[in-house]
Tab-separated table of C-alpha atoms in Angstrom:
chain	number	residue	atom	x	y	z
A	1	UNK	CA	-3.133	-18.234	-21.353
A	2	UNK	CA	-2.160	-15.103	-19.250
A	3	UNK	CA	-5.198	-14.525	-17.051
A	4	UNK	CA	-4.101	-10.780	-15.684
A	5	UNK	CA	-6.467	-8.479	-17.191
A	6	UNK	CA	-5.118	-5.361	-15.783
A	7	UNK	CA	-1.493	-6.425	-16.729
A	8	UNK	CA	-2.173	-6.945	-20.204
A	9	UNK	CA	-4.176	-3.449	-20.176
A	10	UNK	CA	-1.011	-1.881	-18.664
A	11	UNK	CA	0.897	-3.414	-21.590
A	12	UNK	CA	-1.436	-2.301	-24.343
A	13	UNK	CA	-1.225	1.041	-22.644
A	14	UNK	CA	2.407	0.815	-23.157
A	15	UNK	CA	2.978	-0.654	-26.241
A	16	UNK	CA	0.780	2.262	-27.813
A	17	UNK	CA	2.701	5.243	-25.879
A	18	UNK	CA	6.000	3.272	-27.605
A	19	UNK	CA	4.647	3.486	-31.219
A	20	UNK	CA	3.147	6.924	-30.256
A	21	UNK	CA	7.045	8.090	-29.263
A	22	UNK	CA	8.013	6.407	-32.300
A	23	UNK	CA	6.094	8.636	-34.346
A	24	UNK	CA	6.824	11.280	-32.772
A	25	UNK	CA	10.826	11.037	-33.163
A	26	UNK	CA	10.373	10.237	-36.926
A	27	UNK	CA	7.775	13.361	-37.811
A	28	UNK	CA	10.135	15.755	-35.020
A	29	UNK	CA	6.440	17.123	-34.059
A	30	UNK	CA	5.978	18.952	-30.846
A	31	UNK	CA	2.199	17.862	-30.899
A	32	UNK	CA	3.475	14.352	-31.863
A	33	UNK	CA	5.518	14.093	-29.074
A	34	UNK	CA	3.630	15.555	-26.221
A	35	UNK	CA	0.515	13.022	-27.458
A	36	UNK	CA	2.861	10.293	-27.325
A	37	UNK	CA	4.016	11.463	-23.236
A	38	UNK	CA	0.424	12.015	-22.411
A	39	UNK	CA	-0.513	8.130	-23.689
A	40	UNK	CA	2.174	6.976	-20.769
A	41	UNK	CA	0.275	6.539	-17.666
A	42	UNK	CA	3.287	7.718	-15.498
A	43	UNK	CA	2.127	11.025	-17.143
A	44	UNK	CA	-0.791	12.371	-16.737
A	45	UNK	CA	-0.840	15.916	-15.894
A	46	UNK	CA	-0.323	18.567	-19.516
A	47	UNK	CA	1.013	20.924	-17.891
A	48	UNK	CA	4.190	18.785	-16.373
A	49	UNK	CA	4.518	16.806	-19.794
A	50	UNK	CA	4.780	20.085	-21.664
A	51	UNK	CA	7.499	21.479	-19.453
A	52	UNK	CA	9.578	17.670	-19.537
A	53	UNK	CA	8.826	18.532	-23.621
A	54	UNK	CA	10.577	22.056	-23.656
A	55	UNK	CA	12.923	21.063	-21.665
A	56	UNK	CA	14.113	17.359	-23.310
A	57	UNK	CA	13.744	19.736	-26.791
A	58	UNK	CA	16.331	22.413	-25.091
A	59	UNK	CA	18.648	19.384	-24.152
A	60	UNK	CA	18.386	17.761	-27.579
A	61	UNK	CA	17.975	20.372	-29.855
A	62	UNK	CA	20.608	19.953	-32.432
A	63	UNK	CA	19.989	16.657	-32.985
A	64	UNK	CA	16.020	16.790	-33.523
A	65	UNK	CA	16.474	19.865	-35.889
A	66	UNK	CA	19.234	17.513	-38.029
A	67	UNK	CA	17.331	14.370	-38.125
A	68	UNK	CA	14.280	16.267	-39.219
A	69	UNK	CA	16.224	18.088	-42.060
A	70	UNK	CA	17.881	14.398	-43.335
A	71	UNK	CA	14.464	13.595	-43.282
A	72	UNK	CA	13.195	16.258	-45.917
């Protein structure tokens, strides 16, 4: 038995953020994404995971707006 409380919470933690993200690159929702970056505890401040949003969005643009068009 693993006996490390807080590193199983930090895993939990983690594992949720990664099914969060999941979601968020299958629906291609803004809101779905920046939930998913605020469940990772190496962000925790809105207004900085909004602006890493815009600006992954600008990078990756053409790609999100395809997959989410295959999609419907």
């Amino acid at each position: 038995d693993f006996k490390n409380e807080h590193i199983i919470a930090m895993m939990r933690t983690m594992k949720e953020y990664e099914k969060m993200a999941v979601k968020a690159a299958l629906s291609g929702e803004k809101r779905d994404a920046i939930r998913a970056l605020m469940q990772n505890p190496l962000c925790g401040d809105f207004n900085a995971v909004k602006a890493c949003y815009e600006r992954l969005y600008e990078l990756n643009r053409d790609y999100i707006n395809k997959r989410v068009s295959l999609r419907g």
